[in-house]
PDB file of C-alpha atoms in Angstrom:
ATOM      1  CA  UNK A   1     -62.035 -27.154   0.843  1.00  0.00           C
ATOM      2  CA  UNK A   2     -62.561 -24.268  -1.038  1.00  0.00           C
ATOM      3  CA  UNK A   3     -60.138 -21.157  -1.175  1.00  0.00           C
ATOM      4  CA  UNK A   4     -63.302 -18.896  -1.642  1.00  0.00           C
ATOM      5  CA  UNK A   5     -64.030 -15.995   0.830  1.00  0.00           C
ATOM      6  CA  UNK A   6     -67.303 -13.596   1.346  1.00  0.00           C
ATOM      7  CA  UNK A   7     -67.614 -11.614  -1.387  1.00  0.00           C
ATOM      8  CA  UNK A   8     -65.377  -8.733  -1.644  1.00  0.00           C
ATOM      9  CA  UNK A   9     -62.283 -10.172  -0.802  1.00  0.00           C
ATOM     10  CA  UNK A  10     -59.678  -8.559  -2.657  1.00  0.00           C
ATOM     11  CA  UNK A  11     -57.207 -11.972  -2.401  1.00  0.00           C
ATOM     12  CA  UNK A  12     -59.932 -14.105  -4.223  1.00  0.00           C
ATOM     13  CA  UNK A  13     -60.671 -11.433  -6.872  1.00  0.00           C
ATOM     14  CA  UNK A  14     -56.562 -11.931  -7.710  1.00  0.00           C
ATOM     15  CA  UNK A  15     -57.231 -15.405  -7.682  1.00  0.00           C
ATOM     16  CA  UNK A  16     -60.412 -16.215  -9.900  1.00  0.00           C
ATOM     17  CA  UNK A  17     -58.222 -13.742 -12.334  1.00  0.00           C
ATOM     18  CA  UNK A  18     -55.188 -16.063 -12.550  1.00  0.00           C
ATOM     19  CA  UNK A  19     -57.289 -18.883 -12.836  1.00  0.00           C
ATOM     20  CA  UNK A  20     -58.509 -17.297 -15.575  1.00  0.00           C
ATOM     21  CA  UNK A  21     -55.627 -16.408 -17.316  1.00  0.00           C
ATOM     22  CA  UNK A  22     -53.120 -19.332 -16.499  1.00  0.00           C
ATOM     23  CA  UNK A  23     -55.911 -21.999 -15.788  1.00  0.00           C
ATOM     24  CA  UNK A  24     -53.157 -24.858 -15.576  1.00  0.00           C
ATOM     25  CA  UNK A  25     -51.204 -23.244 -13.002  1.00  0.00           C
ATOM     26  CA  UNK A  26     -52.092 -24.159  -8.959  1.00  0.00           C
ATOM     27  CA  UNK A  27     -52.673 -20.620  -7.036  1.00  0.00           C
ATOM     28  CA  UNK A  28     -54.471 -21.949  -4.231  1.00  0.00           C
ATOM     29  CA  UNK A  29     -50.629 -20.838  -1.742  1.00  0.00           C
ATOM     30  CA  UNK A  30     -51.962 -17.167  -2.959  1.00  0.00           C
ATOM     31  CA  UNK A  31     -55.353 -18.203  -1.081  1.00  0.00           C
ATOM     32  CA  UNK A  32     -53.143 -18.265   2.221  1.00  0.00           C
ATOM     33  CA  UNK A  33     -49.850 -16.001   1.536  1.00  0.00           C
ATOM     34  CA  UNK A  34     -51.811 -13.006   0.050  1.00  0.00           C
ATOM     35  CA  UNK A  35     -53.982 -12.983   3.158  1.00  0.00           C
ATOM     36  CA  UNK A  36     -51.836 -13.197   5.863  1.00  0.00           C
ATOM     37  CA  UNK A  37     -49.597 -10.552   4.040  1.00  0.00           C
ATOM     38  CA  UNK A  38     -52.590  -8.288   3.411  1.00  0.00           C
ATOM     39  CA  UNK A  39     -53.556  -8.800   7.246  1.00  0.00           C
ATOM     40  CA  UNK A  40     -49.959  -8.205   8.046  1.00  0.00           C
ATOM     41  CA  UNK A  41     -49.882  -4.636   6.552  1.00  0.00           C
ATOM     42  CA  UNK A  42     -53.341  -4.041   7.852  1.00  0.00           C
ATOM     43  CA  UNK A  43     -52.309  -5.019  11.287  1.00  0.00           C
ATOM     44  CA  UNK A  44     -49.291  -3.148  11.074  1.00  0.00           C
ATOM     45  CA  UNK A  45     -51.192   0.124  10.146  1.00  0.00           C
ATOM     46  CA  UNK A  46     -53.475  -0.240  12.814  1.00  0.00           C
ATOM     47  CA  UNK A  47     -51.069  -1.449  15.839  1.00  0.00           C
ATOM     48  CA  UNK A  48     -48.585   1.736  14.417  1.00  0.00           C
ATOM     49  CA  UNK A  49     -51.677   3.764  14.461  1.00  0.00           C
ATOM     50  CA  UNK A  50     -53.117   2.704  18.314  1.00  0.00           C
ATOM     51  CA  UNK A  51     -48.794   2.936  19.839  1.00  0.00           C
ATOM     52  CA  UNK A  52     -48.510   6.804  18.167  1.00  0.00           C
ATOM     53  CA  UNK A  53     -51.947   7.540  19.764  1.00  0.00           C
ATOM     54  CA  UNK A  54     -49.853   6.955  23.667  1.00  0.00           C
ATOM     55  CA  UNK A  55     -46.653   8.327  21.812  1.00  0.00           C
ATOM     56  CA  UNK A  56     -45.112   5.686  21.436  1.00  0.00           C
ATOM     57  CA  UNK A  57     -43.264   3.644  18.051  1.00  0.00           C
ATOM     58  CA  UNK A  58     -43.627  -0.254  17.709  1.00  0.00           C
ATOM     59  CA  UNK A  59     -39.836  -0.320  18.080  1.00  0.00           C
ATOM     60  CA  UNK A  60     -40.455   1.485  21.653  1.00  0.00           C
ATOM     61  CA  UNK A  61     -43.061  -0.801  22.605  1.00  0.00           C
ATOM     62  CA  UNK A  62     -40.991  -3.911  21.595  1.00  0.00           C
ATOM     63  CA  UNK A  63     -38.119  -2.881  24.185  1.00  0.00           C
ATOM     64  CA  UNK A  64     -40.677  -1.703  26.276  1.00  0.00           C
ATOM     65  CA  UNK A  65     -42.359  -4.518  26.031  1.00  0.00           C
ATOM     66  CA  UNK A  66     -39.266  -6.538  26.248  1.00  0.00           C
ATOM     67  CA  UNK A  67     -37.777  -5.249  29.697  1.00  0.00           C
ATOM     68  CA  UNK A  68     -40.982  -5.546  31.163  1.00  0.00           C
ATOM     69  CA  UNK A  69     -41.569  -9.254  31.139  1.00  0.00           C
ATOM     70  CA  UNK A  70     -37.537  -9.511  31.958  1.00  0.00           C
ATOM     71  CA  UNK A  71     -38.588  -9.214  35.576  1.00  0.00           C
ATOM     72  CA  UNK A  72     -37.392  -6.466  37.960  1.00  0.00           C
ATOM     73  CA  UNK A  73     -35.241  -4.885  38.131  1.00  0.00           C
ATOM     74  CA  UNK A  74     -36.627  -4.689  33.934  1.00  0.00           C
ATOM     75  CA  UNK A  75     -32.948  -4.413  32.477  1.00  0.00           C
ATOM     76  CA  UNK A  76     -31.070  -5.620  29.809  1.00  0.00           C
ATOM     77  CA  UNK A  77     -27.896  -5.396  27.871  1.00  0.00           C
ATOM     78  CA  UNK A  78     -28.225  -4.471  24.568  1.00  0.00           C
ATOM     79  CA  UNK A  79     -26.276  -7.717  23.034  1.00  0.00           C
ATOM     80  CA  UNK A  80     -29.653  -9.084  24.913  1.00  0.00           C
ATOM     81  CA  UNK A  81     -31.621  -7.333  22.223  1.00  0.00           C
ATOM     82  CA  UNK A  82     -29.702  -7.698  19.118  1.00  0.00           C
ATOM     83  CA  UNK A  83     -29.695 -11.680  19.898  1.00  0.00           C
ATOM     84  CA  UNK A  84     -33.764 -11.440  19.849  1.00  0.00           C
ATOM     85  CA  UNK A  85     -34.348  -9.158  16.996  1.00  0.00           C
ATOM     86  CA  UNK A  86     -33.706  -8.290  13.447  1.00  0.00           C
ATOM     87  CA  UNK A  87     -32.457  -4.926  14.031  1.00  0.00           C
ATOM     88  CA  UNK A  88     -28.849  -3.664  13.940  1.00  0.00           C
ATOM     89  CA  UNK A  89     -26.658  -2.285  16.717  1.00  0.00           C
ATOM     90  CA  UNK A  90     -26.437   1.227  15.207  1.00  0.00           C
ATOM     91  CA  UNK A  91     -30.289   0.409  14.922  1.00  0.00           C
ATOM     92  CA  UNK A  92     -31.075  -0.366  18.346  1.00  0.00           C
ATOM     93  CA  UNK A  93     -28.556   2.787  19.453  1.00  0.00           C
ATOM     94  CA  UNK A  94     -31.007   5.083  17.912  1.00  0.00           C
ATOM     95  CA  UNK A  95     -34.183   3.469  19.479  1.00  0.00           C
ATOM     96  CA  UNK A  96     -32.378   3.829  22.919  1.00  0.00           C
ATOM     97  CA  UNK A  97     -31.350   6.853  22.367  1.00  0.00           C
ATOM     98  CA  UNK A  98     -34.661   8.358  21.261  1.00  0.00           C
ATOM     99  CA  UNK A  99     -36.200   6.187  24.526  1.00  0.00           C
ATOM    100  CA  UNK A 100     -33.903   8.015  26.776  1.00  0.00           C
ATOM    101  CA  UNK A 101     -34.628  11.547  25.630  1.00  0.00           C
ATOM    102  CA  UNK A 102     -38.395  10.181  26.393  1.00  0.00           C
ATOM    103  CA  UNK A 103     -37.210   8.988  30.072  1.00  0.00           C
ATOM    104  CA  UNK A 104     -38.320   6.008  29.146  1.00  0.00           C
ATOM    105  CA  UNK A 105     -34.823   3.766  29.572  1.00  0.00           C
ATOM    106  CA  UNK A 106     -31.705   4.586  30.822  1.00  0.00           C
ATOM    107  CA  UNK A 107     -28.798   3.546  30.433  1.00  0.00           C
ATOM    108  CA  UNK A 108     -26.477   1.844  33.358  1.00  0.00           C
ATOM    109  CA  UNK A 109     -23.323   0.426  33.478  1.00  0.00           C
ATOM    110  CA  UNK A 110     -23.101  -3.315  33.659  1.00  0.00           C
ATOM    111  CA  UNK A 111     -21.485  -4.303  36.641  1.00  0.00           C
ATOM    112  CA  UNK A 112     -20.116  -7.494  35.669  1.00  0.00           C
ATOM    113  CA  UNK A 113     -18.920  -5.963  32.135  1.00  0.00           C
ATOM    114  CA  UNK A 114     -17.271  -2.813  32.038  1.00  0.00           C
ATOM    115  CA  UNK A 115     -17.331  -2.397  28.581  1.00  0.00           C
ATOM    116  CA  UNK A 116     -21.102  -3.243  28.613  1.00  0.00           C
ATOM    117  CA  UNK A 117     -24.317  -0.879  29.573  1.00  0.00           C
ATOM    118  CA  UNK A 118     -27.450  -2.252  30.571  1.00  0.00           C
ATOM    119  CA  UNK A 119     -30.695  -1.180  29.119  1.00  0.00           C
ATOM    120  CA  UNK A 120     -32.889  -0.381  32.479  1.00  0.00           C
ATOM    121  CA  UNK A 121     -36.346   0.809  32.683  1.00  0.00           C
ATOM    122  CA  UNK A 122     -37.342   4.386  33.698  1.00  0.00           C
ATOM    123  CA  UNK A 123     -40.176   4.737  36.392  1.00  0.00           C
ATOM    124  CA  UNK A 124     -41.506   6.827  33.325  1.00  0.00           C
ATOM    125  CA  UNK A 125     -41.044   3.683  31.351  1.00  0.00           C
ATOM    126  CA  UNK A 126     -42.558   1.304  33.944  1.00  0.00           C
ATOM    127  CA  UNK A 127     -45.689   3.491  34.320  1.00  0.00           C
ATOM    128  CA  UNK A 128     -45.809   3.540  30.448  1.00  0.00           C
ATOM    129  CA  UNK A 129     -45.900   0.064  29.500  1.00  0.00           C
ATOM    130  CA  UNK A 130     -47.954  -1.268  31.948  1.00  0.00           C
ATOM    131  CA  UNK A 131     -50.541   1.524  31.288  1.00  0.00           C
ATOM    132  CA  UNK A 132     -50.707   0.845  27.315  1.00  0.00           C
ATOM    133  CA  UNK A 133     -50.004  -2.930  27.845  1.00  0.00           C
ATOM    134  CA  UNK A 134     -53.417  -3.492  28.630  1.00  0.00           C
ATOM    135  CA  UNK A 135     -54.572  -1.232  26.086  1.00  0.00           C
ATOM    136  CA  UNK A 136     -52.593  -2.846  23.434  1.00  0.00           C
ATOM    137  CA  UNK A 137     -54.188  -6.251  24.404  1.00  0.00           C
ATOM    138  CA  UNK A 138     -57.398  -4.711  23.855  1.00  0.00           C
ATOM    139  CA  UNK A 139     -56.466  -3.627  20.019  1.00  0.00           C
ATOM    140  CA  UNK A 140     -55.045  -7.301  18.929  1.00  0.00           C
ATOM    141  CA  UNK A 141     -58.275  -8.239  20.668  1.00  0.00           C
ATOM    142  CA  UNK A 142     -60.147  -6.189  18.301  1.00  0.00           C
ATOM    143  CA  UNK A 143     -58.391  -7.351  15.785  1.00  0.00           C
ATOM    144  CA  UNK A 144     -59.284 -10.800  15.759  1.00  0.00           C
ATOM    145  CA  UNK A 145     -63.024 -10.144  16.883  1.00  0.00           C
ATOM    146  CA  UNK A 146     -64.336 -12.137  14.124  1.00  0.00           C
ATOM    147  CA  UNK A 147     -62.707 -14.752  15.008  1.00  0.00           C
ATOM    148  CA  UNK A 148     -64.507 -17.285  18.305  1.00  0.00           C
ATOM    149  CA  UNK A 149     -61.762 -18.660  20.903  1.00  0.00           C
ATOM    150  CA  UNK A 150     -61.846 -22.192  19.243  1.00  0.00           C
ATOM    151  CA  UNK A 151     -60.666 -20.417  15.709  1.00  0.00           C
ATOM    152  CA  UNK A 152     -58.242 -18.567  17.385  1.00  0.00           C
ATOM    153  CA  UNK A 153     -56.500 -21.403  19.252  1.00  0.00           C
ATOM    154  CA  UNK A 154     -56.833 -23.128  16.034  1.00  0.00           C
ATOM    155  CA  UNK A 155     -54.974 -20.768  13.601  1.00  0.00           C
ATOM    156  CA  UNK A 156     -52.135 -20.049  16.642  1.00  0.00           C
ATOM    157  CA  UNK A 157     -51.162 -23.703  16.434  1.00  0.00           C
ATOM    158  CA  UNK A 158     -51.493 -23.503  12.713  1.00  0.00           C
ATOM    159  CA  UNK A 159     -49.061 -20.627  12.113  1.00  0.00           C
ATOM    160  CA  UNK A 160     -46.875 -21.309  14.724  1.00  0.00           C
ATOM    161  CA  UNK A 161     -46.331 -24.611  12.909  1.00  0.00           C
ATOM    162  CA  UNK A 162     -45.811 -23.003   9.820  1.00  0.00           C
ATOM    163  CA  UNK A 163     -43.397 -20.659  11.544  1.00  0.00           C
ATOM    164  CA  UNK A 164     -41.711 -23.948  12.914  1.00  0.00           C
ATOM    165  CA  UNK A 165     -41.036 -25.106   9.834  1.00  0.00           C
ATOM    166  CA  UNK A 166     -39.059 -22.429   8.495  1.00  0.00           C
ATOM    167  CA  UNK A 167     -36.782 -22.204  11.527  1.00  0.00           C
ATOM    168  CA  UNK A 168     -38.424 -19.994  13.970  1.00  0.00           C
ATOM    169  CA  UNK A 169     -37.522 -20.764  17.732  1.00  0.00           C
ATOM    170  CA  UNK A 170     -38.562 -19.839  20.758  1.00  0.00           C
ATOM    171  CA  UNK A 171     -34.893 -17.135  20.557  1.00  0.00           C
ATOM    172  CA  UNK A 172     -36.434 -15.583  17.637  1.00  0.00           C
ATOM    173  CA  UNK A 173     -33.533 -16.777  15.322  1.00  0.00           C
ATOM    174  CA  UNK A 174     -34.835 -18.023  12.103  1.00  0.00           C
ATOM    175  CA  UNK A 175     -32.802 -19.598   9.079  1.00  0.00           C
TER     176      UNK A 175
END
């Protein structure tokens, strides 16, 4: 298998010039790694681009996101989010902070841990995320239009494999 593209792909204009210049040397991981980190600061442009057209950061969404599909009554603690993310607690302070000025989250004391808060949903919030939710759907749809549904299943199990084998698990801690 070839790692040409269609014409005008930047990745395989990097690569016919290294095989040029250092023919000996094996390139073909830039075939793979240069696209999925091109795509990944595409995709990053255009999801940051779609969430500030409903007001709204990725870091928002994530939490929103997040306390959504915790179930009702959509709460967590924060030690909740720092286990799942990459963030720090000064990090994910801020976020909540900025949230709550939005009336987006509040924050509510845990009853079980008085030295804990919970991280709860706002009806605000609620009515937020399920209203871009869809929305956002519809973008990583768009996204990966050129793509059919066999392709897509396809490179899911492919990445999440790769993903697999550099420690990802289903907590989100990798090595």
């Amino acid at each position: 298998m070839s790692d040409a593209a269609a014409p005008g792909d930047a990745v395989e204009a990097v690569l016919e010039e290294w095989r040029r210049e250092c023919p000996a040397l094996d390139f073909s991981p830039i075939s793979v790694v240069g696209r999925i980190m091109r795509l990944s600061r595409l995709w990053d442009k255009a999801i940051k681009d779609f969430l500030a057209e409903h007001g709204l950061e990725p870091g928002e969404f994530d939490i929103l996101s997040t306390l959504r599909r915790s179930g009702a009554p959509y709460e967590l603690t924060a030690k909740t989010f720092l286990k799942s993310s990459l963030v720090t607690t000064g990090a994910i302070t801020l976020r909540v902070d900025r949230m709550a000025a939005k009336d987006l989250v509040t924050r509510v004391p845990d009853a079980a841990d008085r030295r804990s808060v919970r991280i709860r949903l706002t009806p605000h919030g609620l009515e937020t995320i399920d209203r871009v939710l869809p929305l956002h759907l519809a973008n990583e749809a768009r996204l990966l239009d050129s793509l059919g549904a066999d392709e897509r299943r396809h490179l899911a199990g492919t990445l999440a494999a790769v993903l697999e084998s550099h420690g990802d698990t289903p907590t989100g801690t990798a090595r």
